[in-house]
Short mmCIF file of C-alpha atoms in Angstrom, two decimals:
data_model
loop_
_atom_site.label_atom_id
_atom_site.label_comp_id
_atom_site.label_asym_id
_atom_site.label_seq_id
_atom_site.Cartn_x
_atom_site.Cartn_y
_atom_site.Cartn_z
CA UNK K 14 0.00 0.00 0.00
CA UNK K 15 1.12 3.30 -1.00
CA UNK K 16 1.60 5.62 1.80
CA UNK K 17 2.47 9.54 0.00
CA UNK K 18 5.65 10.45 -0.83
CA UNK K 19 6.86 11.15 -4.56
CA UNK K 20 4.54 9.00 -6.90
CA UNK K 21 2.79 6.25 -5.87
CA UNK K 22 3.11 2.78 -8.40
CA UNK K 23 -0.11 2.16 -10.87
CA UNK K 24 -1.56 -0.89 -11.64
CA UNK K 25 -2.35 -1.81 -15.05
CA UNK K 26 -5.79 -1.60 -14.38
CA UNK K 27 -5.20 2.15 -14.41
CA UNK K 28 -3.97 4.18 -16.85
CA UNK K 29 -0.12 5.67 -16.00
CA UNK K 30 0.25 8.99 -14.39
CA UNK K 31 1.27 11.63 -17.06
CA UNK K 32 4.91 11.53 -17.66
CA UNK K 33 6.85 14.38 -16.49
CA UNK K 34 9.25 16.74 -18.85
CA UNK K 35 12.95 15.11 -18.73
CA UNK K 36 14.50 17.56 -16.79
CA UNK K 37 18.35 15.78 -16.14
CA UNK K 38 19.22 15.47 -12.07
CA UNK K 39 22.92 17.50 -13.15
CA UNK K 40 21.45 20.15 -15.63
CA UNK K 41 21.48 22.66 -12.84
CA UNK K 42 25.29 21.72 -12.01
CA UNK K 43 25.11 20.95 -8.97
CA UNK K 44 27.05 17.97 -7.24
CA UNK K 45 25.56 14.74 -6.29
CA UNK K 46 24.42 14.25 -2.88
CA UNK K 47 26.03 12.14 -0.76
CA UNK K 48 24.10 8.55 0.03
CA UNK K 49 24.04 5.82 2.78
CA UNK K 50 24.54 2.42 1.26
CA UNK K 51 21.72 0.99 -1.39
CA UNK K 52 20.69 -1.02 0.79
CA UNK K 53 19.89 0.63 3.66
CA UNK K 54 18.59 2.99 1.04
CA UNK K 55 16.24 0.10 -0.21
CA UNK K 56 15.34 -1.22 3.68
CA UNK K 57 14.07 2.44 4.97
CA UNK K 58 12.82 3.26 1.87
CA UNK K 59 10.34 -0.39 1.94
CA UNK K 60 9.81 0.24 5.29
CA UNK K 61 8.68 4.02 4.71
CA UNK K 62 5.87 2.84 1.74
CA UNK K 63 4.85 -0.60 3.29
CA UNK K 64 6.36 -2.41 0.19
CA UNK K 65 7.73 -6.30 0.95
CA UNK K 66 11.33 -6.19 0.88
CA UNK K 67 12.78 -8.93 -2.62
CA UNK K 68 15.83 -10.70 -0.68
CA UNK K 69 16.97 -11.17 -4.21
CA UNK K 70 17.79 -7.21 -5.06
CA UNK K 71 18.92 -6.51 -1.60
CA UNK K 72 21.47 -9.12 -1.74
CA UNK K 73 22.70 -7.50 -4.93
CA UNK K 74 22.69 -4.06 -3.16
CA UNK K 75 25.08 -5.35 -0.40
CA UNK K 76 27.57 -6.75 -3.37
CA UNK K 77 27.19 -3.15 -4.55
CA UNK K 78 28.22 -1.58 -1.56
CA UNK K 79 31.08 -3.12 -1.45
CA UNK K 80 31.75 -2.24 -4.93
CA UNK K 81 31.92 1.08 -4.15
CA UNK K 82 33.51 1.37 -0.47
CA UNK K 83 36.34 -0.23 -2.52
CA UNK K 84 36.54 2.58 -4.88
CA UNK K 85 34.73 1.54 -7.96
CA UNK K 86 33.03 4.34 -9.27
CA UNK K 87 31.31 2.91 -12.67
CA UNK K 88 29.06 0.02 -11.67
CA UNK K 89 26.54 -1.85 -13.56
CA UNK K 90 23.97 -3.14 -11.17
CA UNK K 91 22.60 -6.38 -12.57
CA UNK K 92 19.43 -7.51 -10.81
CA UNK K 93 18.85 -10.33 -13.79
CA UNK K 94 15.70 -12.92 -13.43
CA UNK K 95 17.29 -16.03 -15.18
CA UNK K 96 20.37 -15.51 -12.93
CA UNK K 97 21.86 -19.15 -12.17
CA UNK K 98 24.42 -18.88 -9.45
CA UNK K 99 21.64 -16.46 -6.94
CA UNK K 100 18.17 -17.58 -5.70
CA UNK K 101 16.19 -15.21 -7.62
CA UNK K 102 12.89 -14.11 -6.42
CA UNK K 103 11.98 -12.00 -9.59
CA UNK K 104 11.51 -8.17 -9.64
CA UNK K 105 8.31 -6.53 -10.34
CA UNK K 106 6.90 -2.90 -11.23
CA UNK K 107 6.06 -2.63 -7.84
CA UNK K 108 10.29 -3.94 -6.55
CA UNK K 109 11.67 -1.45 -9.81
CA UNK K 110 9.61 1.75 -8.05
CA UNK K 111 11.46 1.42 -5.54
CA UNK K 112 14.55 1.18 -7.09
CA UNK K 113 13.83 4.04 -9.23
CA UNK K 114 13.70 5.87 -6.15
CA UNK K 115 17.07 4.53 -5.10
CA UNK K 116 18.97 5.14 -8.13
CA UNK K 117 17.83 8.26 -9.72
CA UNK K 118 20.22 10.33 -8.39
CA UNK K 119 23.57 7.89 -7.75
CA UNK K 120 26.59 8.82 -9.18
CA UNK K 121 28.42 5.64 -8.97
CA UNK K 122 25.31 3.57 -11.20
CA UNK K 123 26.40 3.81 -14.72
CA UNK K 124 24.45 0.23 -16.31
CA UNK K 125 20.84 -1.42 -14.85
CA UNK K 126 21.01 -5.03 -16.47
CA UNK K 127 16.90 -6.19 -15.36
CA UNK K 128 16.28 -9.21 -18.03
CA UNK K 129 14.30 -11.20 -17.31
CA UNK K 130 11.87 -9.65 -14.81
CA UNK K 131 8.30 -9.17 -14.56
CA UNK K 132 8.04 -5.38 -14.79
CA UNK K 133 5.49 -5.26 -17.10
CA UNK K 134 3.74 -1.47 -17.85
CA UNK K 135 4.10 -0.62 -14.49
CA UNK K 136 8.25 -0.96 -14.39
CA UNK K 137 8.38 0.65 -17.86
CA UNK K 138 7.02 3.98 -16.58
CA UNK K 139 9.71 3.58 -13.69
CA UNK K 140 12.38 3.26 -16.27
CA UNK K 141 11.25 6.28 -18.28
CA UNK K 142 11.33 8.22 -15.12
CA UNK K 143 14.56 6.91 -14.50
CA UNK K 144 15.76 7.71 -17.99
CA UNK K 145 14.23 11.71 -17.30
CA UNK K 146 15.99 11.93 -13.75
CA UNK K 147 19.03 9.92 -13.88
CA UNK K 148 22.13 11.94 -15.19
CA UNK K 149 24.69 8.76 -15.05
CA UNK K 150 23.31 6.39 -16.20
CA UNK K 151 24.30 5.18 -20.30
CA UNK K 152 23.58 0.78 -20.10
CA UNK K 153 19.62 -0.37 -19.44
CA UNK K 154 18.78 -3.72 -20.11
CA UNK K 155 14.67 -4.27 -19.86
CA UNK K 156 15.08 -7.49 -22.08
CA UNK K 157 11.80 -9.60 -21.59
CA UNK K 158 10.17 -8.20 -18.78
CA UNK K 159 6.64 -7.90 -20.14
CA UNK K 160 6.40 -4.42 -21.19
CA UNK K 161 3.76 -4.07 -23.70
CA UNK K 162 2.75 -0.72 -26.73
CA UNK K 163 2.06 1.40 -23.94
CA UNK K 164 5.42 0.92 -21.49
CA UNK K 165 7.14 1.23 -25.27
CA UNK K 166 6.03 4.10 -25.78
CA UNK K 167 6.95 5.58 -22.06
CA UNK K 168 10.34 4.83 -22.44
CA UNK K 169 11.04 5.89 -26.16
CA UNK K 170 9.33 9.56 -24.90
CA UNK K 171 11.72 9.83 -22.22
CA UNK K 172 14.80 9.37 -24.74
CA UNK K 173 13.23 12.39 -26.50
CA UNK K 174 15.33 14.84 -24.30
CA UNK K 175 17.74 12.49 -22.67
CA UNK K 176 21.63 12.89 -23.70
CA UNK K 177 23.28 10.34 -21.73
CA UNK K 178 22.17 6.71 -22.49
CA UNK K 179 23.91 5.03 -24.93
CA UNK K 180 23.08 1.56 -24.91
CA UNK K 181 19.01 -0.15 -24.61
CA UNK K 182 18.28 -3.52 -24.97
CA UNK K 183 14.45 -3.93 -25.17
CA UNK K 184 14.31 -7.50 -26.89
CA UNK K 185 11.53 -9.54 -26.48
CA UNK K 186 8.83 -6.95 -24.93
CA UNK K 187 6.23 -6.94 -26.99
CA UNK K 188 6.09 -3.31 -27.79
CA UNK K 189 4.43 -4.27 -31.13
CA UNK K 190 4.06 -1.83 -34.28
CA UNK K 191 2.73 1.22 -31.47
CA UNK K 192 5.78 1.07 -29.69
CA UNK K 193 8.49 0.63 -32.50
CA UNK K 194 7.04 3.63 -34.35
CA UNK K 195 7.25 5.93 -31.20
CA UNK K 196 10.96 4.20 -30.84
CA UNK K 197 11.92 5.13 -34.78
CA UNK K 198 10.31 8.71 -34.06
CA UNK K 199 12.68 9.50 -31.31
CA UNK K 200 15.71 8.02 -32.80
CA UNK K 201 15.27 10.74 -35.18
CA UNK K 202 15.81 13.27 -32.49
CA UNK K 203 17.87 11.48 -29.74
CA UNK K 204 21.42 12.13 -30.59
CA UNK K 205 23.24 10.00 -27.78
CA UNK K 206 22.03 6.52 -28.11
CA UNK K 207 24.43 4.26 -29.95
CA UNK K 208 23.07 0.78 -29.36
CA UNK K 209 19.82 -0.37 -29.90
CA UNK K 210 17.76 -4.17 -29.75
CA UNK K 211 14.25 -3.96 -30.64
CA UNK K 212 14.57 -7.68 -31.62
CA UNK K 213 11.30 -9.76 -31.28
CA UNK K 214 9.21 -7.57 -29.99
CA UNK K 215 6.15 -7.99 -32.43
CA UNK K 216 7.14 -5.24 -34.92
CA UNK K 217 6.10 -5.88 -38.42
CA UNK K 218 6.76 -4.24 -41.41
CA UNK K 219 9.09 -2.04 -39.07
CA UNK K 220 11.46 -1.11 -41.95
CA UNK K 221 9.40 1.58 -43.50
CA UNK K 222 9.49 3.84 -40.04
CA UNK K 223 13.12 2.78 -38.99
CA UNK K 224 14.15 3.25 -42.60
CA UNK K 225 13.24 6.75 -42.34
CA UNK K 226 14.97 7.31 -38.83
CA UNK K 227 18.53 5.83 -40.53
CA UNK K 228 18.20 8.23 -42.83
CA UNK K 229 17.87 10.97 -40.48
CA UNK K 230 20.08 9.25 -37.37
CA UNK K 231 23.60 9.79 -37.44
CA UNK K 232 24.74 7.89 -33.95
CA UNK K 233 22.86 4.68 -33.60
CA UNK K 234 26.27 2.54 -34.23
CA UNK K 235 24.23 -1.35 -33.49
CA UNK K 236 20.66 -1.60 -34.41
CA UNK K 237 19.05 -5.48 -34.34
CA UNK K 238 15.90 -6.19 -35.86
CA UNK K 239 15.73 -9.63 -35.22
CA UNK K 240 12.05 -11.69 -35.87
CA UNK K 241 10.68 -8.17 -37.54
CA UNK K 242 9.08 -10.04 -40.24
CA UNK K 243 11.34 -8.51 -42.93
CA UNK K 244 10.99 -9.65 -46.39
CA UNK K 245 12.68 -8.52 -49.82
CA UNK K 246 10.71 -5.07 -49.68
CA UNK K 247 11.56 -4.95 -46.15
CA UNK K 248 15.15 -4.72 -47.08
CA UNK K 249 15.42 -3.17 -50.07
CA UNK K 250 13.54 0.01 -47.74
CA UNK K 251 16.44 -0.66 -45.34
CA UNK K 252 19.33 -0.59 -47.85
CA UNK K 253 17.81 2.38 -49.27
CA UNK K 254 18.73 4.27 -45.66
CA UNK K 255 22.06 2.84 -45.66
CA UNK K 256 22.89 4.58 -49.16
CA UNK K 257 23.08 7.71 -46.55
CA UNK K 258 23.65 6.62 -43.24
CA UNK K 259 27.38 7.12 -42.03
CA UNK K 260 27.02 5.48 -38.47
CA UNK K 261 25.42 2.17 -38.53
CA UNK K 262 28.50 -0.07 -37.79
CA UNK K 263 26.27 -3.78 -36.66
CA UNK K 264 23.14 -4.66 -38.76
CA UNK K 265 20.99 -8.02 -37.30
CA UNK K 266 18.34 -9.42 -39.27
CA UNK K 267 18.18 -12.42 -38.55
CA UNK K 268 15.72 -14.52 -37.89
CA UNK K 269 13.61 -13.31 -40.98
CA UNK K 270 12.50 -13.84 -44.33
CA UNK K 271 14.83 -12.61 -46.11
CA UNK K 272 15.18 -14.24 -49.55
CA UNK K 273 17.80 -14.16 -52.26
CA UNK K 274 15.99 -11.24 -53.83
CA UNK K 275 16.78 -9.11 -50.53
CA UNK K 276 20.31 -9.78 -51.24
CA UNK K 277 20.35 -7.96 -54.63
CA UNK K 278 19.84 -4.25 -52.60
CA UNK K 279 22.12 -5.35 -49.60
CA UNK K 280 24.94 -6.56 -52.20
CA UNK K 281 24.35 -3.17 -54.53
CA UNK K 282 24.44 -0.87 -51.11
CA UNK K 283 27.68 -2.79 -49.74
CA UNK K 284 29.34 -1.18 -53.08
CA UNK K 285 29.18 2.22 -51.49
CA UNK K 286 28.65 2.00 -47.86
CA UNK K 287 31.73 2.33 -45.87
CA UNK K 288 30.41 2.13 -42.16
CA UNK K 289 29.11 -1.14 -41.99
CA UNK K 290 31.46 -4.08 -40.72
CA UNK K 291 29.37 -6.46 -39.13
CA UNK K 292 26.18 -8.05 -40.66
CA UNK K 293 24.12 -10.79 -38.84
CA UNK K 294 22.07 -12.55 -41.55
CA UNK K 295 21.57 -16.00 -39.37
CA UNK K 296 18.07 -18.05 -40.07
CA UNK K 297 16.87 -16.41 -43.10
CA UNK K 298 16.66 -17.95 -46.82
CA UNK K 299 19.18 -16.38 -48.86
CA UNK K 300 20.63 -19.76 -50.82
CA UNK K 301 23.19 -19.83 -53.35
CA UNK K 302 22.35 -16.87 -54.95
CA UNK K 303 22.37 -14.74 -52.59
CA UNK K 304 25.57 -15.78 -51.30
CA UNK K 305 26.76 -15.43 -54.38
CA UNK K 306 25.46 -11.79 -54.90
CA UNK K 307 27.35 -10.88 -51.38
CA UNK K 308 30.23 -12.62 -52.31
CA UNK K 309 30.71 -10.92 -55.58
CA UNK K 310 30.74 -7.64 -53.83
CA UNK K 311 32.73 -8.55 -51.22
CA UNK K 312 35.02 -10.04 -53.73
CA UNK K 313 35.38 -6.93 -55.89
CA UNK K 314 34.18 -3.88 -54.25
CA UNK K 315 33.82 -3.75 -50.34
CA UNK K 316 36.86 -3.43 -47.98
CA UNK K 317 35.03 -2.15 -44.52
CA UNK K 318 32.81 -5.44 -43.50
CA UNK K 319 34.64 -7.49 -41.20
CA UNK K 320 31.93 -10.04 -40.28
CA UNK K 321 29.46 -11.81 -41.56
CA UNK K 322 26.82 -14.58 -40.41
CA UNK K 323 24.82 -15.96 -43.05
CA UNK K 324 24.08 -19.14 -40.07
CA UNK K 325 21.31 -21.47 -41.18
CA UNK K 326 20.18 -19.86 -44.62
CA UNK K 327 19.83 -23.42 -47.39
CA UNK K 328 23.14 -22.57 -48.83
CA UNK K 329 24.63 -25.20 -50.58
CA UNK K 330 27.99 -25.64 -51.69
CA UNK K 331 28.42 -23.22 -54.51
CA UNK K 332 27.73 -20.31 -52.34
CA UNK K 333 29.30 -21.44 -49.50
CA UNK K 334 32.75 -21.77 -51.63
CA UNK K 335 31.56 -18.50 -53.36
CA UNK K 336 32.14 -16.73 -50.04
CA UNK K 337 35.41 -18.35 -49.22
CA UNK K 338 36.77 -17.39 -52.01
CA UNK K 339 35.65 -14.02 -51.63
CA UNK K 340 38.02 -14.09 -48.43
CA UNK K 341 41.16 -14.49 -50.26
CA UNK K 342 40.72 -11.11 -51.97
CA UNK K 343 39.56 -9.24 -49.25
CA UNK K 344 41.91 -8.67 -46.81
CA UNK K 345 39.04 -6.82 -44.38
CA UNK K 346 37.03 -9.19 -44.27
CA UNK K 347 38.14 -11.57 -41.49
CA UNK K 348 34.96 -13.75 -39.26
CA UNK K 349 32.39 -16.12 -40.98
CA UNK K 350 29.70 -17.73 -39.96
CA UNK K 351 28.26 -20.87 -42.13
CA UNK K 352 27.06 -23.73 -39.66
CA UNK K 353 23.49 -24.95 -40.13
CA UNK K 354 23.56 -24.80 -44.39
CA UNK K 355 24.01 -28.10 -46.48
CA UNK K 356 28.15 -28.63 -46.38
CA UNK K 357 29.30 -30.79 -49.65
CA UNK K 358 33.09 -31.76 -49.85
CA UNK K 359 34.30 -28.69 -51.52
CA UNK K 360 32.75 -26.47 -48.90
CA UNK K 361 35.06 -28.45 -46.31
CA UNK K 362 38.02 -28.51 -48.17
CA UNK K 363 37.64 -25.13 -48.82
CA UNK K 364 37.04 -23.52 -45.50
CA UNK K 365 39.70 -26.26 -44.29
CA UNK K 366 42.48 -24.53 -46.66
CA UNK K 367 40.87 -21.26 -45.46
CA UNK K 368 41.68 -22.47 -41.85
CA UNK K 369 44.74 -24.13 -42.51
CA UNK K 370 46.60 -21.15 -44.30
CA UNK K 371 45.98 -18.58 -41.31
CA UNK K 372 43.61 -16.51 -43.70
CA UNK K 373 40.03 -17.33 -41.68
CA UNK K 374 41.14 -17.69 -37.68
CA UNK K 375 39.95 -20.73 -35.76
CA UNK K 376 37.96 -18.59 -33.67
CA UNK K 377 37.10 -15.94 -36.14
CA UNK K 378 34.76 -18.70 -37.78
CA UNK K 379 32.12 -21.36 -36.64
CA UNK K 380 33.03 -24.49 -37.88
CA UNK K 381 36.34 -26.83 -37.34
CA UNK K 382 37.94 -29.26 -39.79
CA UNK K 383 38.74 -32.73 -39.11
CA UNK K 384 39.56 -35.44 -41.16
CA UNK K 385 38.31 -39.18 -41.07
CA UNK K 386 39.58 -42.04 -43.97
CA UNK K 387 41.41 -39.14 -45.74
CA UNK K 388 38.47 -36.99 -46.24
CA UNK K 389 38.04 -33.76 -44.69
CA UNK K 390 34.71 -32.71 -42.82
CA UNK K 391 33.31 -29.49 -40.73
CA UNK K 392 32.23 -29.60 -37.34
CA UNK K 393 30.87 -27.02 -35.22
CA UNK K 394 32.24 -25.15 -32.74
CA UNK K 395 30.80 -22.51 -30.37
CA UNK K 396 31.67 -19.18 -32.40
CA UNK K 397 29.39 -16.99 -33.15
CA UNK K 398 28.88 -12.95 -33.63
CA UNK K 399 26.82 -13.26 -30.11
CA UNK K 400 26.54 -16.72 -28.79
CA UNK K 401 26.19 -15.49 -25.28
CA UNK K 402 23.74 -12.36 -26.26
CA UNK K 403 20.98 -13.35 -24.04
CA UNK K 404 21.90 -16.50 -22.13
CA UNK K 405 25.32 -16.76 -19.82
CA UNK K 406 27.18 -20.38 -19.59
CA UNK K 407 27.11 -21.88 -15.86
CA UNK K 408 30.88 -21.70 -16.31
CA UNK K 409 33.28 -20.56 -18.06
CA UNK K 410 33.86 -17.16 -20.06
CA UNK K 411 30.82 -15.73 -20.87
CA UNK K 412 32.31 -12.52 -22.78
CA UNK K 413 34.77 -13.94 -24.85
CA UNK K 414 36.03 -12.98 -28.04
CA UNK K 415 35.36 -15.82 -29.90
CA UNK K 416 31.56 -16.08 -28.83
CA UNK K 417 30.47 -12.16 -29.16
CA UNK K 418 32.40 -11.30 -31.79
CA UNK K 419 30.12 -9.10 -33.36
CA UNK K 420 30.67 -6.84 -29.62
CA UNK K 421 34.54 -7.21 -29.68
CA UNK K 422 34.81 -5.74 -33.67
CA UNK K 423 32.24 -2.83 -32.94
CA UNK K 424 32.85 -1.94 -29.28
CA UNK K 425 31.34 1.73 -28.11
CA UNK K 426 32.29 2.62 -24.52
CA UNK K 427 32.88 0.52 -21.33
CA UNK K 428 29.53 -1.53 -19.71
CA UNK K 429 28.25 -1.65 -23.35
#
């Protein structure tokens, strides 16, 4: 129960409370004020509004206090639901209102990884206020947590005015076409955010509005566009953007249904386009031909793509050795990505060679050679442009080079 105080949380019964203008917590200047520890922060502050305390973030606050009394200063507080190693009891609207009310001001909280939550509307208008109040803070992951058209469109009208967040992750919300249209309207006016997933999150035909905003955007460096439902059209509106975009640096559509066709724009726009160097085509349809249309290009006219990930597409062996060959003239062009397409013996020789001569790194590439009764053969290995995007291994490196390296050959700024 709510008991006064600042704002109280809605329900989703209700509609939201108006947003407020984004008026940044440092426009005025003045310095930060000083804080007791989060989580004595978070105890009073439950405590003051009746709210049941999650053992689950407070036991992350105490690992953040001791973050900072030993004199880290740029901490991203991650509070994720599908966490493995922490008994999780998982955060809702209700838990993030409170943390808004925490973190809104903190200087040391520079990155809010929530995945995996059950926010819903409620959170979303939490993060937005966050977003209008909070004058540090450049990572926010709200990956599936819920957050329907109207939370959407919340948090893309708080990045109207804010200058300071660089990286959003808002990947499996279903924001649907509502949402993504507010999203490609601000992206025409924000001028800070570099790094954007609005990947399965119910958008279709998409490409028309955020077509428009790459023509206009001139920062976004990593937009992914995963499961929008984009077809040849869908593309060729894409491609016509990148004709004058000079900032996109990571394209991902995968997941689509992107046919050979589609390839005939991306191929043509690769002849002039200069910015893009990763390209995440995985679990589309473009075949031989299409492979062979990118390959040509590559071949003969590109020299800025370093990756590409044409993963699970029904590319035979003609395209597949198409693209290898393409490697041995293009000295940029260094990670590829073929496991999952229909391998014949000159696909493995060739990659093998590829392998074998140093041009294509073991773990710039997905697949492994091996040879049984003198004949060589592919196997897979776990490479990939972002193997560990939204799941973590129970051990091991979960940020290596080799698995994200679609992250390691565009990097923009630290907790990104």
């Amino acid at each position: 129960m709510w008991t006064g105080g600042e704002e109280a949380p809605w329900t989703e019964s209700q509609s939201p409370p108006p947003a407020p203008a984004a008026t940044p917590a440092s426009a005025d200047g003045r310095a930060p004020e000083p804080f007791d520890s989060l989580q004595e922060h978070y105890n009073n502050l439950c405590m003051e509004k009746s709210q049941k305390i999650n053992p689950f973030i407070l036991h992350i606050l105490q690992e953040v206090d001791e973050e900072i009394k030993n004199g880290l200063e740029r901490i991203t507080l991650n509070i994720a639901g599908n966490s493995r190693l922490t008994p999780v009891e998982r955060v809702t609207g209700e838990d993030f209102w409170i943390l808004y009310r925490i973190l809104k001001k903190n200087p040391y909280i520079t990155g809010l990884d929530v995945r995996y939550n059950l926010l819903s509307d409620v959170g979303a208008y939490y993060a937005a206020r966050l977003l209008q109040k909070q004058p540090y803070l450049i990572y926010l992951n709200l990956m599936f947590n819920d957050i329907g058209p109207e939370g959407g469109e919340l948090i893309a009208k708080a990045l109207h005015k804010n200058k300071i967040l660089k990286h959003l992750k808002m990947t499996g919300n279903k924001i649907e076409n509502k949402g993504g249209m507010c999203f490609a309207a601000m992206l025409q006016i924000n001028s800070s955010l570099e790094k954007l997933d609005l990947g399965d999150c119910d958008l279709e035909e998409s490409t028309v509005h955020l077509g428009h905003m790459l023509k206009e955007n001139h920062c976004l460096v990593e937009l992914h566009m995963c499961k929008h439902q984009i077809k040849t059209d869908g593309i060729r509106q894409l491609c016509d953007a990148l004709y004058l975009n000079r900032s996109l640096s990571y394209l991902d559509v995968s997941c689509n249904k992107i046919t050979h066709d589609g390839m005939v724009y991306l191929a043509d726009v690769l002849k002039s386009n200069t910015t893009l160097e990763v390209i995440d085509l995985s679990f589309n349809r473009i075949e031989n031909a299409g492979a062979n249309y990118l390959s040509e290009t590559l071949a003969s006219h590109n020299r800025s793509l370093k990756a590409l990930s044409v993963v699970s597409n029904n590319i035979e062996g003609e395209g597949l050795v198409a693209l290898s060959q393409s490697m041995k003239t293009n000295p940029t062009f260094s990670n590829i990505y073929i496991w999952g397409n229909k391998f014949d013996e000159a696909t493995c020789v060739a990659y093998s060679d590829l392998i074998q001569t140093g041009r294509l790194k073991p773990d710039n590439t997905d697949v492994e050679p091996f040879v049984v009764d003198g004949r060589v053969y592919l196997a897979e290995v776990s490479n990939g442009l972002k193997k560990h995007y939204y799941w973590t291994p129970t051990y091991g490196g979960a940020c290596s080079d080799s698995s994200n390296a679609g992250f390691t050959l565009v990097p923009v700024g630290q907790h990104l």
